[in-house]
PDB file of C-alpha atoms in Angstrom:
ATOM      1  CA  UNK A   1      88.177 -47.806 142.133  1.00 82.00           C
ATOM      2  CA  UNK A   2      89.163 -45.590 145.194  1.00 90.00           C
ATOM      3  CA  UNK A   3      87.754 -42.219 143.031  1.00 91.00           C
ATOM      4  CA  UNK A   4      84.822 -43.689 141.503  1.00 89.00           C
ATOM      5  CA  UNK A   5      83.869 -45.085 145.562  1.00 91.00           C
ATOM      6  CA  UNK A   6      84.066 -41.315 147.020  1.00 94.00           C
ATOM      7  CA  UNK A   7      82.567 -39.896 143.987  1.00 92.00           C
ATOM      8  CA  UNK A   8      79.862 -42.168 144.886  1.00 90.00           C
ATOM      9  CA  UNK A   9      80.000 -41.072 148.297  1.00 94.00           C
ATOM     10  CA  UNK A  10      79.596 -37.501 147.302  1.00 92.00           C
ATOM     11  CA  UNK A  11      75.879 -37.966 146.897  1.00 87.00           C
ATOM     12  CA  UNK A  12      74.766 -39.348 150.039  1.00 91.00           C
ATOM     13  CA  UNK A  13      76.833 -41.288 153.205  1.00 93.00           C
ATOM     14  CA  UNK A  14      76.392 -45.599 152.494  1.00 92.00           C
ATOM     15  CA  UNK A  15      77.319 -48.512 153.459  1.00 89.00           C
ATOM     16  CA  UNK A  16      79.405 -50.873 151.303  1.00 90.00           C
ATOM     17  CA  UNK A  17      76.615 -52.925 149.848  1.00 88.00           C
ATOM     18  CA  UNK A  18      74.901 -50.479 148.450  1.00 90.00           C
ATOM     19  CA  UNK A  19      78.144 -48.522 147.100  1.00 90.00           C
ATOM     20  CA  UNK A  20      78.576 -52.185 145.834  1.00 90.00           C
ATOM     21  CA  UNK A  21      75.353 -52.256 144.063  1.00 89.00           C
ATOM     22  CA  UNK A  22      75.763 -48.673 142.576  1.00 87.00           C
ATOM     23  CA  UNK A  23      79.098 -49.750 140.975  1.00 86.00           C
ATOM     24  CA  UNK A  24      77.759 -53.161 139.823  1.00 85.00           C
ATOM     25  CA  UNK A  25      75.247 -51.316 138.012  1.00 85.00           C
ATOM     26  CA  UNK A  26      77.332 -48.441 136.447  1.00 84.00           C
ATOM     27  CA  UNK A  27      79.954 -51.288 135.018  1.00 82.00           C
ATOM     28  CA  UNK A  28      77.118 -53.417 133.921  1.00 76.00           C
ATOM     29  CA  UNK A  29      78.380 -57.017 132.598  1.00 72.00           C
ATOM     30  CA  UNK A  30      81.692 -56.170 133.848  1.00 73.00           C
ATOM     31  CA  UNK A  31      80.625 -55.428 137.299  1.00 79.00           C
ATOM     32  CA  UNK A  32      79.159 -59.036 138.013  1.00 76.00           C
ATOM     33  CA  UNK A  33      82.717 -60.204 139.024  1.00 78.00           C
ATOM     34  CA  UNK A  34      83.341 -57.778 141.761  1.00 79.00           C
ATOM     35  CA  UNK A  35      84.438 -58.866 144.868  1.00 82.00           C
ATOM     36  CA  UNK A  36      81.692 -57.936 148.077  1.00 80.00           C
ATOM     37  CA  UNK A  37      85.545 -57.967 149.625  1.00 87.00           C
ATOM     38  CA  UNK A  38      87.326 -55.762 147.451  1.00 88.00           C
ATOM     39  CA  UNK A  39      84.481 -53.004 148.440  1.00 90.00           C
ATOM     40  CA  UNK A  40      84.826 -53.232 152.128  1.00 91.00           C
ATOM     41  CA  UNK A  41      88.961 -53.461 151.599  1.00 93.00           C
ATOM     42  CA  UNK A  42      88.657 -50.426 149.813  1.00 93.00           C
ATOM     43  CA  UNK A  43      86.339 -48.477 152.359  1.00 94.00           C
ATOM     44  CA  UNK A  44      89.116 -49.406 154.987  1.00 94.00           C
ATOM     45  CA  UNK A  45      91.624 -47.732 153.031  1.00 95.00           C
ATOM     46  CA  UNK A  46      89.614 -44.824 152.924  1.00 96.00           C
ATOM     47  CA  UNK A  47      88.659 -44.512 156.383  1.00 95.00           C
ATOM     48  CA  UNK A  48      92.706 -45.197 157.191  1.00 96.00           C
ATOM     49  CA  UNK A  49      93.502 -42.285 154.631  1.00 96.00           C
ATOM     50  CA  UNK A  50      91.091 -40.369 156.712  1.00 97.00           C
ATOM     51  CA  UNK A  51      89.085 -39.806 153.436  1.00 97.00           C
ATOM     52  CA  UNK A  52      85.991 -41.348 154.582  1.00 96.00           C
ATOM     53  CA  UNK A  53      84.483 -41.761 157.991  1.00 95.00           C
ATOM     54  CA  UNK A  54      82.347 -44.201 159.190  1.00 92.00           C
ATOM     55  CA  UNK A  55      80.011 -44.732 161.736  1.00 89.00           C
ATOM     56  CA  UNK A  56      77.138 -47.512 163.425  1.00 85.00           C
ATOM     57  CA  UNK A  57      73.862 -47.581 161.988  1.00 77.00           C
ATOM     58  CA  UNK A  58      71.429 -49.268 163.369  1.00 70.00           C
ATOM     59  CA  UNK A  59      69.981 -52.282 161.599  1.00 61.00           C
ATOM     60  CA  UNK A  60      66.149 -53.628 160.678  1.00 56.00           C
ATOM     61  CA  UNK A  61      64.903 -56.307 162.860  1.00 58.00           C
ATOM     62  CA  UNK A  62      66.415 -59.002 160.635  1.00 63.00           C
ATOM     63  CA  UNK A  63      69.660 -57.672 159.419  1.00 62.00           C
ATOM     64  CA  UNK A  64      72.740 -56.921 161.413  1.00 62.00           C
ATOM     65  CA  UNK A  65      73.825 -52.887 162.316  1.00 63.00           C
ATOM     66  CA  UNK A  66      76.166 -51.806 159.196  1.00 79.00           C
ATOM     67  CA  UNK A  67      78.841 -49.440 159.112  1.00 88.00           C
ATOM     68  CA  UNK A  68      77.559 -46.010 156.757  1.00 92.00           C
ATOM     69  CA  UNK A  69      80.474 -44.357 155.471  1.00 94.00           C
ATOM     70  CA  UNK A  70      80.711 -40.471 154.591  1.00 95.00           C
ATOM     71  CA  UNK A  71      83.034 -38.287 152.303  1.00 95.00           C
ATOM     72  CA  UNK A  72      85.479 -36.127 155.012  1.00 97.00           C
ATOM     73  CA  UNK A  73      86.574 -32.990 153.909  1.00 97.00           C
ATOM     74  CA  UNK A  74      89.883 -34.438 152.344  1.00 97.00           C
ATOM     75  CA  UNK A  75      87.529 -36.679 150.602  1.00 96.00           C
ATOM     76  CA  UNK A  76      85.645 -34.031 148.915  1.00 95.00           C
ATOM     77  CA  UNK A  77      88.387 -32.483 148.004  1.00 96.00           C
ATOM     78  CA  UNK A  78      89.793 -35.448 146.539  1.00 95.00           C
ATOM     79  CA  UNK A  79      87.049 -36.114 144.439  1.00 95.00           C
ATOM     80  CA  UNK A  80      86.787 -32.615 143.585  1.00 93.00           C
ATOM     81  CA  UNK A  81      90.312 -32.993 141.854  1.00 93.00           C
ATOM     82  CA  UNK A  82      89.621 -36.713 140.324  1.00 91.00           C
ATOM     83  CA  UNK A  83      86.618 -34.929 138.554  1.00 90.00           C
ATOM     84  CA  UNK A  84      88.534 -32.574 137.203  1.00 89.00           C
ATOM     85  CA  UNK A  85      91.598 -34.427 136.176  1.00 86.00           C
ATOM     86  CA  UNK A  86      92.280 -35.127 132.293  1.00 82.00           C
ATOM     87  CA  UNK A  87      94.743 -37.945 132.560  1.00 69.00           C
ATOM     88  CA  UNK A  88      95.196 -39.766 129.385  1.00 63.00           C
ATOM     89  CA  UNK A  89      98.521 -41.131 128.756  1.00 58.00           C
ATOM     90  CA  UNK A  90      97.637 -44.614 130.251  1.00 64.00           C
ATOM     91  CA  UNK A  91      93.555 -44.430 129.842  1.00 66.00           C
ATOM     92  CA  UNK A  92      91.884 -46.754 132.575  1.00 79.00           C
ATOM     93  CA  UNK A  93      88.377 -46.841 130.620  1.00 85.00           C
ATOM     94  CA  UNK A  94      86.500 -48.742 132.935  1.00 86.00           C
ATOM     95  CA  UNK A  95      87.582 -45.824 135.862  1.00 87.00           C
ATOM     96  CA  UNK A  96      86.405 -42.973 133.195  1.00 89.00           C
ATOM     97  CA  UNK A  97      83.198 -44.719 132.870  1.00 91.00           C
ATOM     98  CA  UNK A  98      82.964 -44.972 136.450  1.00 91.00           C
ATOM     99  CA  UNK A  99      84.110 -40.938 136.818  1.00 91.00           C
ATOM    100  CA  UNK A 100      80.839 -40.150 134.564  1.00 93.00           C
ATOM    101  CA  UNK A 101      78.397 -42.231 136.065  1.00 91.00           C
ATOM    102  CA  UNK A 102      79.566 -40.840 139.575  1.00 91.00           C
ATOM    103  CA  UNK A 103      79.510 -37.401 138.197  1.00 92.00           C
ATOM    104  CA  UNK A 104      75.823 -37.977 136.547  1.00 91.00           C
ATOM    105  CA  UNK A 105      74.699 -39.851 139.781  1.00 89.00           C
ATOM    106  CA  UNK A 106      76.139 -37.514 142.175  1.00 88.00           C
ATOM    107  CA  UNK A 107      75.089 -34.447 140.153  1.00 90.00           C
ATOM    108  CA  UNK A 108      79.090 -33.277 140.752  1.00 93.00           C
ATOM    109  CA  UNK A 109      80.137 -32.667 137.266  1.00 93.00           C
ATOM    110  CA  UNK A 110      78.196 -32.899 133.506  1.00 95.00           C
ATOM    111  CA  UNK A 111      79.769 -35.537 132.086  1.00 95.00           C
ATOM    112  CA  UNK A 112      79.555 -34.624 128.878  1.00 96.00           C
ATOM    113  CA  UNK A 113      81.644 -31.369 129.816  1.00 96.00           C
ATOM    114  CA  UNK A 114      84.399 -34.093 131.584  1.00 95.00           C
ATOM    115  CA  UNK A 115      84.237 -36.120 127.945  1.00 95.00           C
ATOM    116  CA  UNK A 116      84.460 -32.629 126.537  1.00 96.00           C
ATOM    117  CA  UNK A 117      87.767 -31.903 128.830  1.00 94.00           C
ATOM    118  CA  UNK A 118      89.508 -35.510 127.934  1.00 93.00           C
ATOM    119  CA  UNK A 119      88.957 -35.295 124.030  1.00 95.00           C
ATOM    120  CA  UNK A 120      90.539 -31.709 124.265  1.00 94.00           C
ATOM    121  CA  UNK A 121      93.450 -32.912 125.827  1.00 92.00           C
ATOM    122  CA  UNK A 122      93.346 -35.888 123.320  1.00 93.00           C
ATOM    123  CA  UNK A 123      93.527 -33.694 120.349  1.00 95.00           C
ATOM    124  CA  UNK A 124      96.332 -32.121 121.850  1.00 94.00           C
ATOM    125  CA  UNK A 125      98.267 -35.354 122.332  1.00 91.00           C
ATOM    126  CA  UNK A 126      96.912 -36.091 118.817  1.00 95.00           C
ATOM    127  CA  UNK A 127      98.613 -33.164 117.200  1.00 95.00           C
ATOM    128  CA  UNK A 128     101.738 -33.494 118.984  1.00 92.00           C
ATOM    129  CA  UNK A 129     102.145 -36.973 117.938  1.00 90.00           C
ATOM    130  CA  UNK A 130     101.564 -36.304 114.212  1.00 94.00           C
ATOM    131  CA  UNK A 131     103.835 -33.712 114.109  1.00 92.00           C
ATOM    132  CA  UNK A 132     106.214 -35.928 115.680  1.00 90.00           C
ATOM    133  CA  UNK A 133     105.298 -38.491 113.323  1.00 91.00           C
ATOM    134  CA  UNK A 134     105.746 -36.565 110.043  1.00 92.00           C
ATOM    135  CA  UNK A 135     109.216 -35.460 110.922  1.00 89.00           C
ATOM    136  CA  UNK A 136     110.816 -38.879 111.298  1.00 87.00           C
ATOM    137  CA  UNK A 137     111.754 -40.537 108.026  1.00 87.00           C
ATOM    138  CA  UNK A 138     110.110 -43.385 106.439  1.00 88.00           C
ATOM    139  CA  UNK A 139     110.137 -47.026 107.742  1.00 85.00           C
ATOM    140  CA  UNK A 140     112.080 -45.442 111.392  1.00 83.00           C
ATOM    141  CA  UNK A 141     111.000 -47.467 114.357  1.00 86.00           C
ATOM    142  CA  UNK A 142     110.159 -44.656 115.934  1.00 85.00           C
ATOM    143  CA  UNK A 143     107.831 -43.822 113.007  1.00 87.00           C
ATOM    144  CA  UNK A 144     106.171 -46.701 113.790  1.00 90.00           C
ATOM    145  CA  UNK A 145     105.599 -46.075 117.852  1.00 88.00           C
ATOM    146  CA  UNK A 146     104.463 -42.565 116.745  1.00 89.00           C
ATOM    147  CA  UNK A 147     101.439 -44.751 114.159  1.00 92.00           C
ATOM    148  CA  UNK A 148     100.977 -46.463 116.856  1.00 92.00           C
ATOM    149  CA  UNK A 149     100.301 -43.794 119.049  1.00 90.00           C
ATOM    150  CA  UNK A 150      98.440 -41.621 116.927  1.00 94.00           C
ATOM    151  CA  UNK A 151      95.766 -45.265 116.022  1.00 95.00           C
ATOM    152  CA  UNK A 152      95.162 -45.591 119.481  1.00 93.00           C
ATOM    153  CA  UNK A 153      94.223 -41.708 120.281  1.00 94.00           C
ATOM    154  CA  UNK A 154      92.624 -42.079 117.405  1.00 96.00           C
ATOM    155  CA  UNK A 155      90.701 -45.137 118.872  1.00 95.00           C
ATOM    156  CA  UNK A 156      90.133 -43.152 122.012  1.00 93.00           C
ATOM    157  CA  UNK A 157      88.801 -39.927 120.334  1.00 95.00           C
ATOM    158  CA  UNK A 158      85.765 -42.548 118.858  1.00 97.00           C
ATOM    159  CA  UNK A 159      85.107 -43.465 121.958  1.00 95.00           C
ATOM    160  CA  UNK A 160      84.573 -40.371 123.547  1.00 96.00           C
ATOM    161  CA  UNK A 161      82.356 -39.066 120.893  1.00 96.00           C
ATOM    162  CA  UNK A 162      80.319 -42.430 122.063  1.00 96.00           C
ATOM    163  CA  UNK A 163      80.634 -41.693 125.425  1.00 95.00           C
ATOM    164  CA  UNK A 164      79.221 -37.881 124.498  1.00 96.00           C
ATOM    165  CA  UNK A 165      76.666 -39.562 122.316  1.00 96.00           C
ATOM    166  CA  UNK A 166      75.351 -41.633 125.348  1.00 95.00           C
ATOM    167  CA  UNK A 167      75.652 -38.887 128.114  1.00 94.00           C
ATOM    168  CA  UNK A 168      73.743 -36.237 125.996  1.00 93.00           C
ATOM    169  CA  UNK A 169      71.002 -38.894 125.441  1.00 91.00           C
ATOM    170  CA  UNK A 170      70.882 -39.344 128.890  1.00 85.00           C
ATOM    171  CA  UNK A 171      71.187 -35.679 129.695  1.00 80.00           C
ATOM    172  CA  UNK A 172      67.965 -35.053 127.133  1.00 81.00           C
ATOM    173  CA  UNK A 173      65.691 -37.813 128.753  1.00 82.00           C
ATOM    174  CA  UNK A 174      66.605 -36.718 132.454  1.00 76.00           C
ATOM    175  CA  UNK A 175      64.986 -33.418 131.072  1.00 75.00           C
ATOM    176  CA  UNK A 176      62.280 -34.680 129.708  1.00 68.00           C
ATOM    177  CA  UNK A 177      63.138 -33.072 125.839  1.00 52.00           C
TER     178      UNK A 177
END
């Protein structure tokens, strides 16, 4: 959640109710249980990390003055690396969803080009893991960590091609083609 918050942050300084909003609506369904809390927690641990820094702005007549926060130059930095990162061993899907729509939002990174990075390193996990499969023998326990290895890459691979599927669409219609 950190990443996805100073990828989001990369676009344009904010204050947490709008980051709030931004990540509601990138998650969708699965945003509508998020904590107003766990947003301004997070922030904190930002600003602490000296990641983010924040400063007074200066309300409407009827709302309060709210903290806007800003990416630091560490910040950048570290969502310079995040975007880049192919980390796959342990997939988090809901913070690679978040990664693209930060990327596509913040105009950091094509995120069909980051799907394009992960499903390379996928195939390579892929091919090590059948090779390692084929040499054990038949009916091994280990043979059967290896299947299971190999079905869920294999899982993950069809959900990238979604994930490209969806981001070129998007890509296209930004365009206008």
């Amino acid at each position: 959640m950190q990443d996805a918050m100073l990828a989001m942050l990369a676009k344009e300084p904010s204050h947490g109710y709008l980051l709030r909003e931004r990540l509601r609506k990138a998650l969708g369904p699965l945003g509508e249980s998020m904590n107003a809390g766990q947003v301004y927690v997070t922030l904190a641990r930002l600003e602490k990390a000296g990641l983010v820094a924040s400063e007074r702005a200066e309300g409407l007549p009827d709302r309060p003055d709210r903290k806007v926060y800003a990416l630091t130059p560490a910040g950048q930095r570290r969502v310079a690396a995040w975007l880049s990162e192919v980390s796959w061993p342990k997939p988090n899907l809901t913070e690679f969803h978040l990664k693209l729509a930060a990327a596509a939002a913040g105009r950091l990174a094509d995120p069909v080009e980051l799907v394009d990075a992960q499903r390379r390193e996928l195939l390579r996990r892929l091919g090590e893991a059948q090779r390692a499969l084929l040499a054990e023998p038949d009916g091994s326990t280990a043979g059967l960590l290896l299947e299971g290895i190999v079905l869920r890459l294999q899982a993950d691979l069809r959900w990238l091609e979604a994930c490209e599927r969806v981001w070129s669409k998007a890509a296209d219609e930004s365009e206008g083609t």
